[in-house]
Structure formats: structure tokens, C-alpha cells
Coordinates of N, CA and C in Angstrom, one line a residue:
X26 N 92.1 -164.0 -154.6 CA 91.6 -163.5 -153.4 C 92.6 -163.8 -152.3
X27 N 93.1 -164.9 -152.5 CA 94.0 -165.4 -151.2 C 95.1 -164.3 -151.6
X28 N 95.9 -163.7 -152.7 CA 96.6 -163.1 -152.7 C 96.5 -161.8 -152.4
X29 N 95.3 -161.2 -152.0 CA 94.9 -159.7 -152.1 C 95.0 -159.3 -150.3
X30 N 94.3 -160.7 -149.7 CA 94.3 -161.1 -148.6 C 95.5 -161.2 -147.9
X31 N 96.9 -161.3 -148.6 CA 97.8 -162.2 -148.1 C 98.7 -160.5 -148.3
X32 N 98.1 -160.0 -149.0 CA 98.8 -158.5 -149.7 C 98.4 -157.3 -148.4
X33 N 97.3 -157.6 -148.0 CA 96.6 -157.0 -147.6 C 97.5 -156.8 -145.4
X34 N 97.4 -158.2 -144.9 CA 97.9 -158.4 -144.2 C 99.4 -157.5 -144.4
X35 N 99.9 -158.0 -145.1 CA 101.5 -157.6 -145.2 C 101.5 -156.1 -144.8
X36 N 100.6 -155.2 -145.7 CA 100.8 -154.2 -145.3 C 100.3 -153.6 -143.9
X37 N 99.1 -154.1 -143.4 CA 99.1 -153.7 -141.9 C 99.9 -154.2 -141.2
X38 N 101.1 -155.2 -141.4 CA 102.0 -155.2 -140.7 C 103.4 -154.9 -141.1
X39 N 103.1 -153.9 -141.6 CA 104.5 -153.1 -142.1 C 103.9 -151.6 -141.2
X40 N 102.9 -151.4 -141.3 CA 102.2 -150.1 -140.9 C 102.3 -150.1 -138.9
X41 N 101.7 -151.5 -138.6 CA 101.9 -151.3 -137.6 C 103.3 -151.3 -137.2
X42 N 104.5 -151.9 -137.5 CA 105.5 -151.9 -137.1 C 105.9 -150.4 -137.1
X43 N 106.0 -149.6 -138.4 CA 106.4 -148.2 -138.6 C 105.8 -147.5 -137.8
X44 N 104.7 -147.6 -136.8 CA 103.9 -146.5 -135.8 C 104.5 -147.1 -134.9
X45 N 105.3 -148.1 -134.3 CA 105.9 -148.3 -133.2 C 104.7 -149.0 -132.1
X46 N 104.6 -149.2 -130.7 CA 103.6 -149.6 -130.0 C 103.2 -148.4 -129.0
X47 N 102.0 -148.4 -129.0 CA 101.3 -147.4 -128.3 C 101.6 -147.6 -126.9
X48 N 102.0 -146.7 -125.6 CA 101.8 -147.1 -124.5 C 101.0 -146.0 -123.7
X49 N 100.6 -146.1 -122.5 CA 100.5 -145.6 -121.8 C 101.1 -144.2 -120.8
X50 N 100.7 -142.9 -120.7 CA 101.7 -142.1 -120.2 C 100.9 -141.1 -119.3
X51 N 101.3 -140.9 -118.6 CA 101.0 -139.6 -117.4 C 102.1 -138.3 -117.1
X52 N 101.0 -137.2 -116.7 CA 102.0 -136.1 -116.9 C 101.3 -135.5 -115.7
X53 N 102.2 -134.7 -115.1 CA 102.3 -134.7 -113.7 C 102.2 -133.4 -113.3
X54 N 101.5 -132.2 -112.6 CA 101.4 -130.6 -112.9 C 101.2 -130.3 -111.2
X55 N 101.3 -129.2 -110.7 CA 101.5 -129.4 -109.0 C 100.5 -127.6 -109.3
X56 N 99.9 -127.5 -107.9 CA 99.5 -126.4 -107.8 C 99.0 -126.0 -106.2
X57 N 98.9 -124.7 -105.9 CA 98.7 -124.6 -104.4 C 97.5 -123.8 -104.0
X58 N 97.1 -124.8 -102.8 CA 95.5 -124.6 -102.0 C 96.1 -123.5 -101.0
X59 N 95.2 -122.3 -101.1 CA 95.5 -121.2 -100.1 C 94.0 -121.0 -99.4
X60 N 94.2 -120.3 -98.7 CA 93.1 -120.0 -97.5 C 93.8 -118.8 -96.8
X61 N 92.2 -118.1 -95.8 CA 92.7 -116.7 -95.4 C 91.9 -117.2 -94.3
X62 N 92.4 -117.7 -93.1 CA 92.0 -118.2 -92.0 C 91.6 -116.9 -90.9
X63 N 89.9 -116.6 -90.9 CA 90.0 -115.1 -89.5 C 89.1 -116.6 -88.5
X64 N 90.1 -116.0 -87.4 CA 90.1 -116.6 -86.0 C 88.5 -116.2 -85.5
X65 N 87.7 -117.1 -84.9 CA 86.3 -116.5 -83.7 C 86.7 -117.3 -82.8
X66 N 85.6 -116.6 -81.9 CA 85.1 -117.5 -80.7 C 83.8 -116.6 -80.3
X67 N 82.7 -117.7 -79.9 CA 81.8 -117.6 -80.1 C 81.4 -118.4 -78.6
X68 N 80.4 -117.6 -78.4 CA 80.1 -117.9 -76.4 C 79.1 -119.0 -76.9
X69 N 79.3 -120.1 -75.6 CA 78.3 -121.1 -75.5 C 77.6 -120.2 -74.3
X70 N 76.5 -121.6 -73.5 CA 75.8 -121.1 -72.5 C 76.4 -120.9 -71.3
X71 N 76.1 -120.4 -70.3 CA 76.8 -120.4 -69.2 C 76.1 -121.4 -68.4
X72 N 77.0 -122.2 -67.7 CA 76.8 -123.1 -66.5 C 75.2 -122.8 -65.7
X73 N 74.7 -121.7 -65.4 CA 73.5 -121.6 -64.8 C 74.0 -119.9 -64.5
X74 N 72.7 -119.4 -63.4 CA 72.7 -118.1 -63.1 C 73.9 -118.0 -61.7
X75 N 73.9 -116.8 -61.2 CA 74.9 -116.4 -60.7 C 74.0 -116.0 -59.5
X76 N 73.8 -116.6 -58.4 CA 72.8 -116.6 -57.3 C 73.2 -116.2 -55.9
X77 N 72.9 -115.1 -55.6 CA 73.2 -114.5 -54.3 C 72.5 -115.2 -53.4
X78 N 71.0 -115.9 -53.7 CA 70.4 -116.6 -52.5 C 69.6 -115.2 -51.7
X79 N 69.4 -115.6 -50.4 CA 68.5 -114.3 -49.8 C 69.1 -113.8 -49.1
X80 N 68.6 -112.1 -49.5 CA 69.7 -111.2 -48.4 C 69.0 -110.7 -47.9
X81 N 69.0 -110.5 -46.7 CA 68.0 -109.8 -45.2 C 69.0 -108.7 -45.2
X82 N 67.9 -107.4 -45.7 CA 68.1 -106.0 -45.8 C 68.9 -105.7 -44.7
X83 N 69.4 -104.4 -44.2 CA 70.0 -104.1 -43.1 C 71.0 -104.8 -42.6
X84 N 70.5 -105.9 -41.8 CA 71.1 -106.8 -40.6 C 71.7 -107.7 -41.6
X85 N 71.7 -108.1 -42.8 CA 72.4 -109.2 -43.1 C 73.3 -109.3 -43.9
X86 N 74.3 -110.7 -43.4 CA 75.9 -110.6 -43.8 C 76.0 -110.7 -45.4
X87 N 77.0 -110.4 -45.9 CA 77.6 -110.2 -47.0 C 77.6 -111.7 -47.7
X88 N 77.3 -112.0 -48.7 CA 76.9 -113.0 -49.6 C 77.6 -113.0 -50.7
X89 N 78.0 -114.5 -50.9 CA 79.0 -114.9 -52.1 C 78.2 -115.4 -53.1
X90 N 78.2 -115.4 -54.1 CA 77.0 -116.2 -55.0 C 77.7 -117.7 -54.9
X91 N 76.6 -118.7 -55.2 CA 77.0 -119.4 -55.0 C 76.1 -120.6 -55.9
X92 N 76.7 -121.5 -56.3 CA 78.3 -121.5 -56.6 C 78.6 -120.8 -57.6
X93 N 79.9 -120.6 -58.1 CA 80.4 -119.9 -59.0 C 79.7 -120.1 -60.3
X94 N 80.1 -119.5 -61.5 CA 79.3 -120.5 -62.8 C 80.6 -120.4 -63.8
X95 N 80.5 -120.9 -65.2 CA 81.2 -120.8 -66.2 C 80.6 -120.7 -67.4
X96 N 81.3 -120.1 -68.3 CA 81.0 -119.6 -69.4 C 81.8 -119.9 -70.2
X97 N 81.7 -120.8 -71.2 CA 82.2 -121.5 -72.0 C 82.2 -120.6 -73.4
X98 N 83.5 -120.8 -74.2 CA 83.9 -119.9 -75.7 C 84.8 -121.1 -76.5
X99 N 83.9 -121.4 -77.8 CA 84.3 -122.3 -79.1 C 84.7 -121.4 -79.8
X100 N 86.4 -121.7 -79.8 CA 87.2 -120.8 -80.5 C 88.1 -121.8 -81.2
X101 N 88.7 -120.8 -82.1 CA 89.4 -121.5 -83.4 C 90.5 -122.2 -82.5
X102 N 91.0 -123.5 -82.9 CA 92.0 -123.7 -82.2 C 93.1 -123.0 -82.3
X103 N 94.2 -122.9 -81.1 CA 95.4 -122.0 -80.6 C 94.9 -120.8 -80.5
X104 N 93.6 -120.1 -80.7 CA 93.2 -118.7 -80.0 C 93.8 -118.5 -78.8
X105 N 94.7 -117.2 -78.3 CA 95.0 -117.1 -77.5 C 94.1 -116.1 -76.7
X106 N 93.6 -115.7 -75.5 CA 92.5 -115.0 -75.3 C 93.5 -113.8 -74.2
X107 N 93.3 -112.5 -74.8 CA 94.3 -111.5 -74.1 C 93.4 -110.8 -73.1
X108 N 92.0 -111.2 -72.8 CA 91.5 -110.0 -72.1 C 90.3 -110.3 -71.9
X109 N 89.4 -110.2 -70.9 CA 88.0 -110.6 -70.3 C 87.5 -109.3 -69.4
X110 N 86.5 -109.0 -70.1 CA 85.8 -108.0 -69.1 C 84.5 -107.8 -69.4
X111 N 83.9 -107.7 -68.1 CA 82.2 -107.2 -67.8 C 81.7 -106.3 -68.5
X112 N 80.5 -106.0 -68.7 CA 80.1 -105.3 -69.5 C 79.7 -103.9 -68.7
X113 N 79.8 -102.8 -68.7 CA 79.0 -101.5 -68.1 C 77.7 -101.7 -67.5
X114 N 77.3 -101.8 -66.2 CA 76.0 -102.0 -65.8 C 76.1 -100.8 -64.5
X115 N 74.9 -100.0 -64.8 CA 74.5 -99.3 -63.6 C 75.8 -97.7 -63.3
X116 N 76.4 -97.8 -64.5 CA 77.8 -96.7 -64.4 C 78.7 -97.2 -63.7
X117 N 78.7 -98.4 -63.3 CA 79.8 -99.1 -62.6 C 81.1 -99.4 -63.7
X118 N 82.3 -100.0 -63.4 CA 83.4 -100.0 -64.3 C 83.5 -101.4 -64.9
X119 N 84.6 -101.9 -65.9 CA 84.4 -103.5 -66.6 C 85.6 -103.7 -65.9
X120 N 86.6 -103.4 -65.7 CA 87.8 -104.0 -65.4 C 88.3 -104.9 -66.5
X121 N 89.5 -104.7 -66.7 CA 90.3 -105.1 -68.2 C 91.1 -106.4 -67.7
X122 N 92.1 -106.9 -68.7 CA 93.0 -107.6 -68.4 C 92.5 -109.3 -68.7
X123 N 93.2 -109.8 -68.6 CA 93.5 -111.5 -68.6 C 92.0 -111.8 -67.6
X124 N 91.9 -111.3 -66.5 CA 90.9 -111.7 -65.5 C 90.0 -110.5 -65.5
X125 N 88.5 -110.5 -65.7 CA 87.7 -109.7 -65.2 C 87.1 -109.1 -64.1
X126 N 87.1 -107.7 -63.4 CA 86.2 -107.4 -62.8 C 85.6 -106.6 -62.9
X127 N 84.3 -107.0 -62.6 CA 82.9 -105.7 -62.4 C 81.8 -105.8 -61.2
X128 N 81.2 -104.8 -61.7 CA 80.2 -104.4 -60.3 C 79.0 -104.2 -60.8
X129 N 78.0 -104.5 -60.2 CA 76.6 -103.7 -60.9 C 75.4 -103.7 -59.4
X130 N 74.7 -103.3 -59.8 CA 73.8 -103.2 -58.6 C 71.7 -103.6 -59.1
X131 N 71.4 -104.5 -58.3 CA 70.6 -105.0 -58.5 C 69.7 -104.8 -57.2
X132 N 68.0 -104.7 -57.7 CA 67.4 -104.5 -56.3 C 67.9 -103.8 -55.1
X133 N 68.6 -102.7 -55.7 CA 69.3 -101.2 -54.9 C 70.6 -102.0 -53.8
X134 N 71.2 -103.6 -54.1 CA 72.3 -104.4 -53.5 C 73.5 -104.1 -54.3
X135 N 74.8 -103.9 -53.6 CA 76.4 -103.6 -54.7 C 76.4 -105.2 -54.8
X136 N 76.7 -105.1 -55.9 CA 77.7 -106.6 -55.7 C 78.9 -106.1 -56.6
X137 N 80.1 -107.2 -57.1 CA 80.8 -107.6 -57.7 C 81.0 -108.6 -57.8
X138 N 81.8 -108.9 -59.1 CA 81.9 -110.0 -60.3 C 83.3 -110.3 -60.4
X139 N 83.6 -111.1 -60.2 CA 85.2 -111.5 -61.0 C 85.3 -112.8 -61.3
X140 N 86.1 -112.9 -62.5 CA 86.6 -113.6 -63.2 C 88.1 -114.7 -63.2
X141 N 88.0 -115.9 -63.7 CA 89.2 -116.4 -63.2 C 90.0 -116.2 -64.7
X142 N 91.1 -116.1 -64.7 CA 91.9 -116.6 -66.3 C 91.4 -117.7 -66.9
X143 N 91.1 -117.4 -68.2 CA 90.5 -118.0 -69.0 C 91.5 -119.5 -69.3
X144 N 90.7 -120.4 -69.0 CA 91.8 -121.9 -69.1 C 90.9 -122.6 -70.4
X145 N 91.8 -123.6 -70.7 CA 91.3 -124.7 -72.2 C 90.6 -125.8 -71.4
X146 N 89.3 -125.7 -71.2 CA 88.8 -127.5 -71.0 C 88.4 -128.3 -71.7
X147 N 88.6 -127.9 -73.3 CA 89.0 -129.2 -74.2 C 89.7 -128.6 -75.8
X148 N 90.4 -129.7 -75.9 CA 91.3 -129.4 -76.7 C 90.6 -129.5 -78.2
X149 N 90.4 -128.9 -78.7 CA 89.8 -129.4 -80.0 C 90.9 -129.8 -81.4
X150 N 89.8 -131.0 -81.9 CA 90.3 -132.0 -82.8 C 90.6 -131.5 -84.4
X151 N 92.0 -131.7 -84.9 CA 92.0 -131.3 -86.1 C 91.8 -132.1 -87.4
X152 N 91.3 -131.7 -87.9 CA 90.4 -132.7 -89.2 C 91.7 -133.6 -89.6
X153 N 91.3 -135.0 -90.6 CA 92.2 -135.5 -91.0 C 92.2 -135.7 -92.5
X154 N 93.6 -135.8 -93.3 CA 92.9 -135.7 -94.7 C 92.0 -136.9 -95.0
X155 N 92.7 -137.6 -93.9 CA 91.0 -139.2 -94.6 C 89.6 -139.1 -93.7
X156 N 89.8 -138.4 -92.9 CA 88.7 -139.1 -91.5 C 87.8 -137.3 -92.0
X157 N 88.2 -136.2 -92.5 CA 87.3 -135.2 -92.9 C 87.0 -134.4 -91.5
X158 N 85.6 -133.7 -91.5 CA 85.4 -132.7 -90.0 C 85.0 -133.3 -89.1
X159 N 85.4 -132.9 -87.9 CA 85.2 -134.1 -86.3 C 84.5 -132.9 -86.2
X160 N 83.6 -133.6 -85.0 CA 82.6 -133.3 -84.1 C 83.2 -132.3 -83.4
X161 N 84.4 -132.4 -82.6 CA 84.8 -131.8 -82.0 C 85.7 -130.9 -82.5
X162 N 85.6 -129.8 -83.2 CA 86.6 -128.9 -83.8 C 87.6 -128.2 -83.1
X163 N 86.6 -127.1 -82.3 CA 86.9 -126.0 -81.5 C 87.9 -126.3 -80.3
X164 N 88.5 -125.2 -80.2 CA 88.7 -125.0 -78.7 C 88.0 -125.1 -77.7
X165 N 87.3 -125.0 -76.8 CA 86.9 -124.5 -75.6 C 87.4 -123.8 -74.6
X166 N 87.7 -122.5 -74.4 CA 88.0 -121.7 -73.5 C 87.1 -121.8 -72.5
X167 N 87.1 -121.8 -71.6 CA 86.4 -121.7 -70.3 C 86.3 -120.3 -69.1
X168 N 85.7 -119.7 -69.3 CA 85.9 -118.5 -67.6 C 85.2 -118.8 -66.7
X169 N 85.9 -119.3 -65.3 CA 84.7 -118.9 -64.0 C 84.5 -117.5 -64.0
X170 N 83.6 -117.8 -63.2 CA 82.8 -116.5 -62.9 C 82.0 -116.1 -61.5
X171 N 82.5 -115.2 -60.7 CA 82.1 -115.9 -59.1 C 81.8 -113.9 -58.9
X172 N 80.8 -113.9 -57.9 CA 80.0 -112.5 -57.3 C 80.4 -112.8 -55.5
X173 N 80.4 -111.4 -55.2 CA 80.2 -111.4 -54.0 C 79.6 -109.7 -54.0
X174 N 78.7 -110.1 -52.6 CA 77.5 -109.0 -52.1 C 77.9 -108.9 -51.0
X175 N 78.4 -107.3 -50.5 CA 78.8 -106.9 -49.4 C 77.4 -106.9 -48.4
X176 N 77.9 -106.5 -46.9 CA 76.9 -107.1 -45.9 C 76.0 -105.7 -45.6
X177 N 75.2 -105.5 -44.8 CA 74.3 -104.6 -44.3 C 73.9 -103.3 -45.3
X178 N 73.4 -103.8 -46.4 CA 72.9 -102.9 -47.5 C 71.5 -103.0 -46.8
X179 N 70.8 -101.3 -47.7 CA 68.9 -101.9 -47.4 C 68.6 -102.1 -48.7
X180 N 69.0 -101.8 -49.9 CA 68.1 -102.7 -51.0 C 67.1 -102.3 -51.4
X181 N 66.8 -102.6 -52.5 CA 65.3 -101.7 -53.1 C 63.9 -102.7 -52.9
X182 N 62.9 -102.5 -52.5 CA 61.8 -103.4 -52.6 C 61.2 -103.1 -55.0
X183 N 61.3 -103.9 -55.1 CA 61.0 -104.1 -57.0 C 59.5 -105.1 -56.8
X184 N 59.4 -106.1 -55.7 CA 58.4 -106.4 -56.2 C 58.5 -108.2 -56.6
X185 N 59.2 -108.1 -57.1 CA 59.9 -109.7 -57.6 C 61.4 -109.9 -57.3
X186 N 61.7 -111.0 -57.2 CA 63.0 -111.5 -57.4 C 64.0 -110.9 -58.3
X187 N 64.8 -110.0 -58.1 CA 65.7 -109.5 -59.0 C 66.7 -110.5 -59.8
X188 N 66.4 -109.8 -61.1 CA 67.3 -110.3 -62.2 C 67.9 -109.6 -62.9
X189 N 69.0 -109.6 -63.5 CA 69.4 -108.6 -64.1 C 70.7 -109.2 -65.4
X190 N 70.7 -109.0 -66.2 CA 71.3 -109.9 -67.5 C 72.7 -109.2 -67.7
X191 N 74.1 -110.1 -67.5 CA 75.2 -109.6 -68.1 C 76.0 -109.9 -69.0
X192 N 77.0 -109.2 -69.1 CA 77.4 -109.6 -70.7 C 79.3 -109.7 -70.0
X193 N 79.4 -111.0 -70.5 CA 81.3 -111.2 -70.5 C 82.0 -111.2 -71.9
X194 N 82.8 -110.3 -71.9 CA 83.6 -110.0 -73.3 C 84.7 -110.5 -73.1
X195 N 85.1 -111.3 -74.2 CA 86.6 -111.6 -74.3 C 87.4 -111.2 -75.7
X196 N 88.2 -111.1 -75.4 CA 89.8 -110.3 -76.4 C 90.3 -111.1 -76.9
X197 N 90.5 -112.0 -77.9 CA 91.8 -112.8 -78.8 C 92.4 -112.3 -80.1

């Protein structure tokens, strides 16, 4: 028995020597993440309404709304914005370009509308490969947006407080 035993050994250690020692290995393969990035921007709220205040028909002077308001756009970051304009109200015109103007007429009053160049009031944060999506992604583009109401109109009687809803478009 001790010999069979002793026979036995021998040969797993002839076996293991001839398979050499096993080690460890890694193999290494590369490959590439693509994406097809389309740019938005997407309007937040605007600051508040756009308030002429009271105009005394006839006799009374020309009115700036007041105060101005802003209208805020969460856009992909580095969006560049080529163009801001009012929307068609009353057959009046939008006015094109970097800065907006328009006109529209409310409660039988002209006014117009303009626009400042669209500025960044906050920079948005770019993800990190450890830290993942921030809160704060976006851009923020910003437009003021300021009216004035020329003086000695007579105005339509409606009944209520005129309102009237508009629309600011922007180009990137």
C-alpha cells in the first residue's frame, strides 16, 4: 500500500511539473461610445407680466411698462442664440435679429415691445465621469423684455382689464 501510495504521488508530481504553473492573465479590447447630440432650448417662466399700469384715454402721457420682465431659456450648453422675435399679434410685425421688436395692440392702445440681446445668467454644469448628472445642467439664456405705450390714444372700453398673451421666439 505504502508503495502504490508512494507510486501514486510520484506521478502527480511528474504531471504537475509537465503542465507547468497556472497563472493569471488579462486581455485587453478598446471600443468607441458615440452619440448624436441635437441641441434645445426650452423657455422657462417669465419674470412676471408686462404692465402698462393705468392709461387715462385721450389726455394721457405715454407709458413704459414697468418694470421690464425676463424670460428665461435652458439650453444645451454653448447654444449660441442667432435671433429673437415677437410673435404676429393684431397684423403688426416680429422684428428679427439678435434683439427683438414688436407691436401689438390691446384694449384699442399701440404699444411696443423690445428686446435686449440674449445674455448667459448661468453657466451650466458639465457632468463628471465620477460625480454623474448635476442639478444644474443647462445653460440659461436670459432676454429682457421692456414695452412702451405711446401718449394720447382713446382706447377701446372691453369691459375688464386687458390682457393679452405673447409669444418670444428664439433662433439657435
Amino acid at each position: 500500500m505504502k508503495k502504490l501510495l508512494v507510486s501514486a504521488l510520484a506521478v502527480a508530481g511528474l504531471m504537475a511539473a509537465s503542465i507547468g504553473v497556472v497563472q493569471a492573465a488579462t486581455a485587453v479590447g478598446s471600443f468607441n461610445v458615440t452619440v448624436s447630440l441635437t441641441a434645445v432650448c426650452s423657455a422657462g417662466t417669465a419674470s412676471g407680466a408686462l404692465n402698462f399700469g393705468t392709461y387715462t384715454a385721450i389726455t394721457g402721457g405715454a407709458s413704459n411698462a414697468t418694470p421690464s420682465i425676463n424670460m428665461d431659456f435652458n439650453c444645451t450648453r454653448g447654444v449660441v442664440i442667432t435671433g429673437v422675435a415677437f410673435d404676429t399679434t393684431n397684423g403688426t410685425n416680429t422684428g428679427t435679429g439678435t434683439t427683438g421688436a414688436g407691436a401689438g395692440v390691446i384694449d384699442g392702445l399701440y404699444y411696443t415691445l423690445s428686446s435686449t440681446a440674449p445674455t448667459l445668467a448661468t453657466t451650466g454644469i458639465a457632468p463628471t465621469a465620477a460625480g454623474g448628472v448635476n442639478a444644474v445642467d443647462a445653460d440659461v439664456r436670459r432676454v429682457a423684455i421692456s414695452g412702451a405705450m405711446p401718449a394720447n390714444q382713446a382706447g377701446t372700453i372691453t369691459g375688464a382689464t386687458g390682457t393679452q398673451a405673447r409669444t418670444l421666439t428664439i433662433t439657435f
